Coordinates of C-alpha atoms in Angstrom, one line a residue:
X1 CA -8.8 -6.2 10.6
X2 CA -5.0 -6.8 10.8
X3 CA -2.1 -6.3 12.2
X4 CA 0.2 -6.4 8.8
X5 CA 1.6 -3.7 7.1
X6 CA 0.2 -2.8 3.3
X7 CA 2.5 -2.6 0.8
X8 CA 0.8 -1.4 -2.6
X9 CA 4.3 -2.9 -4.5
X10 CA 3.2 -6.2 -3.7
X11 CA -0.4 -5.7 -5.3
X12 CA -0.2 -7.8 -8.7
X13 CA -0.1 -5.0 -11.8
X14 CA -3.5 -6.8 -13.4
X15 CA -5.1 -6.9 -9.6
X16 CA -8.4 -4.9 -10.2
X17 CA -9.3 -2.7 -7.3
X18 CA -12.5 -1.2 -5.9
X19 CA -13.2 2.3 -5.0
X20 CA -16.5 2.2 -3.6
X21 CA -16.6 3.2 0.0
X22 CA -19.9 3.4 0.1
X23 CA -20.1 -0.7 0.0
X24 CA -21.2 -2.3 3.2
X25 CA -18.1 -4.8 2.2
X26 CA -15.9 -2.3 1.7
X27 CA -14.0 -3.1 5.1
X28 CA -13.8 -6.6 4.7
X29 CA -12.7 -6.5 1.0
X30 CA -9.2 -6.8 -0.2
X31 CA -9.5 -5.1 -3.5
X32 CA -11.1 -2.1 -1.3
X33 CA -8.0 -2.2 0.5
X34 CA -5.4 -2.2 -2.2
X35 CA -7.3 0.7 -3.5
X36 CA -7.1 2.9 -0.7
X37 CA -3.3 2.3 -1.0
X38 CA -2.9 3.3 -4.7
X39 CA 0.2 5.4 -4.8
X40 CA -0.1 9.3 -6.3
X41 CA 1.8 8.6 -8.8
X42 CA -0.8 5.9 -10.3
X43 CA -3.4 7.5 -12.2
X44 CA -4.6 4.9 -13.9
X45 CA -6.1 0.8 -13.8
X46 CA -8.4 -1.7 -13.5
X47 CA -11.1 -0.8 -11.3
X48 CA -14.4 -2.2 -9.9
X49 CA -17.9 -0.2 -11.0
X50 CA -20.4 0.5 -7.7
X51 CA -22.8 -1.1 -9.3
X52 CA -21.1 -4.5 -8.7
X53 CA -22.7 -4.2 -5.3
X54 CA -26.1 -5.6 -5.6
X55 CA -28.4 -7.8 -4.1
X56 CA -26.8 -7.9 -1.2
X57 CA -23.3 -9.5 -2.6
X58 CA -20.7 -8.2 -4.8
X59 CA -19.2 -11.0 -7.4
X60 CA -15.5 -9.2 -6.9
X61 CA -15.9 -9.2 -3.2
X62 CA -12.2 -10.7 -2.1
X63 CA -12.1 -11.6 1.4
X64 CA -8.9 -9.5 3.0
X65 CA -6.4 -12.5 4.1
X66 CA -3.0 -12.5 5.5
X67 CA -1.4 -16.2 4.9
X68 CA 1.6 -17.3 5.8
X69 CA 3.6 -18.3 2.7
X70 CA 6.7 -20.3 2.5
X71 CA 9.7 -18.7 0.8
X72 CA 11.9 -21.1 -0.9
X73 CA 12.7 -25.2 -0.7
X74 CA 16.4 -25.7 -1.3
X75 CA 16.5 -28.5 0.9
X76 CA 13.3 -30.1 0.1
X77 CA 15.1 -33.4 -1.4
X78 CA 18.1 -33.5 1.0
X79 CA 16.6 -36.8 2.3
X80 CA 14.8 -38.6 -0.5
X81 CA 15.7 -41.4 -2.1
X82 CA 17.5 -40.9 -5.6
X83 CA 14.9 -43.6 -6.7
X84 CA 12.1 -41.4 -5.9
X85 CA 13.5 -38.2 -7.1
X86 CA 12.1 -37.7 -10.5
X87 CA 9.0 -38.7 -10.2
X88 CA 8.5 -35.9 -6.9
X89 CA 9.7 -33.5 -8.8
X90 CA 7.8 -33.7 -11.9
X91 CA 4.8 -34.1 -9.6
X92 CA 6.1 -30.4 -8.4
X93 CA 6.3 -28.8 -11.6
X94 CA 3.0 -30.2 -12.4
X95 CA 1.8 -28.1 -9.5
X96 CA 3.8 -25.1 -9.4
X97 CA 4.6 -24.5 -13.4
X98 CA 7.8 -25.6 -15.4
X99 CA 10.9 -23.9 -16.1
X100 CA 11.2 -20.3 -15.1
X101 CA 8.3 -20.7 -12.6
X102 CA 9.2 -23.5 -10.9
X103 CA 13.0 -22.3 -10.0
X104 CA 11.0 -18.5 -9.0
X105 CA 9.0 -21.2 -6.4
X106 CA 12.5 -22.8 -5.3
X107 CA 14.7 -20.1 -5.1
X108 CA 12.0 -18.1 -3.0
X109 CA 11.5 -15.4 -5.2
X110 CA 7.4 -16.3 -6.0
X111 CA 6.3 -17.3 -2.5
X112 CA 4.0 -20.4 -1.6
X113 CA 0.3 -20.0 -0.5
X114 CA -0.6 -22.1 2.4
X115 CA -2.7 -24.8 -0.3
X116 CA 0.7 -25.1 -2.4
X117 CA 2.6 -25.7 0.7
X118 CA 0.3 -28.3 1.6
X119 CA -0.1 -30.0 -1.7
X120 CA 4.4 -30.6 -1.8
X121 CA 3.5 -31.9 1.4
X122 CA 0.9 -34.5 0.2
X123 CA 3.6 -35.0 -2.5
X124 CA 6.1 -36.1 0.0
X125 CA 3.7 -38.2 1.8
X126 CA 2.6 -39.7 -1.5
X127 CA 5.9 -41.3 -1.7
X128 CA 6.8 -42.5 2.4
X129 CA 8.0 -39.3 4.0
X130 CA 6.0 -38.2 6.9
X131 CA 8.8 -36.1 8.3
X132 CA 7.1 -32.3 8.0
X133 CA 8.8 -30.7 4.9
X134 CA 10.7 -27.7 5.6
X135 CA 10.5 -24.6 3.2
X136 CA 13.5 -21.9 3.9
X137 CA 11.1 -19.5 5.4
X138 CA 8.1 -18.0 5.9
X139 CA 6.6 -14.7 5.8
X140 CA 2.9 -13.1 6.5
X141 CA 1.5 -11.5 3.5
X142 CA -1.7 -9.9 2.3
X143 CA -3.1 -12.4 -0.1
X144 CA -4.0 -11.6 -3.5
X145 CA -4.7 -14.7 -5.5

């Protein structure tokens, strides 16, 4: 399985979570594991039916994941161009959401999946800068998108 340590405060609020044991995917599936770590003082959510298991497959079946996700950029434009500025970063919030989300992305307090990381990094190659783009840090994390 994995090495990392669950924390059930990291588990989104809307994240729905299976119960079910008795499912031959249960120890492979993420909402299986967030389930088994359901705080006593939850007594209540969104939960997966048995019956989702069928024909061999279950449609809610989330593969368990640990990704390394990048926490913050405030140096990301330290060496571009002033020219090419605007245009990179509205290509950004394209990507990662405007306003509020966008400065959650920056200021590392929503952290970046390893596809988002790689897509400011097509950005940034879009425009001439093949230097690896450097994110403030990065942690391991149970992945729940």
């Amino acid at each position: 399985m994995t090495n990392e340590t669950f924390n059930f405060d990291c588990v989104p609020s809307s994240y729905t979570l299976c119960f079910n044991s008795s499912c031959p995917l249960s120890q492979q599936c993420m909402r299986h594991l967030a389930g088994q770590h359901v705080p006593d003082h939850l007594t209540r959510g969104m939960a997966i039916y048995p019956n989702a298991f069928a024909d061999g497959k279950c449609k809610y079946f989330k593969q368990i994941r640990v990704m390394r996700a990048a926490r913050g950029f405030g140096d990301i434009f330290a060496n571009v161009r002033r020219s090419d500025y605007d245009a990179m970063r509205s290509l950004l919030t394209k990507c990662l959401g405007t306003g509020g989300t966008y400065y959650r992305y920056h200021s590392g307090k929503k952290l970046l999946t390893p596809e988002q990381q790689e897509t400011i990094r097509q950005i940034f190659r879009k425009f001439g800068y093949d230097d690896d783009v450097k994110f403030n840090a990065y942690v391991n994390v149970y992945d729940f998108t």
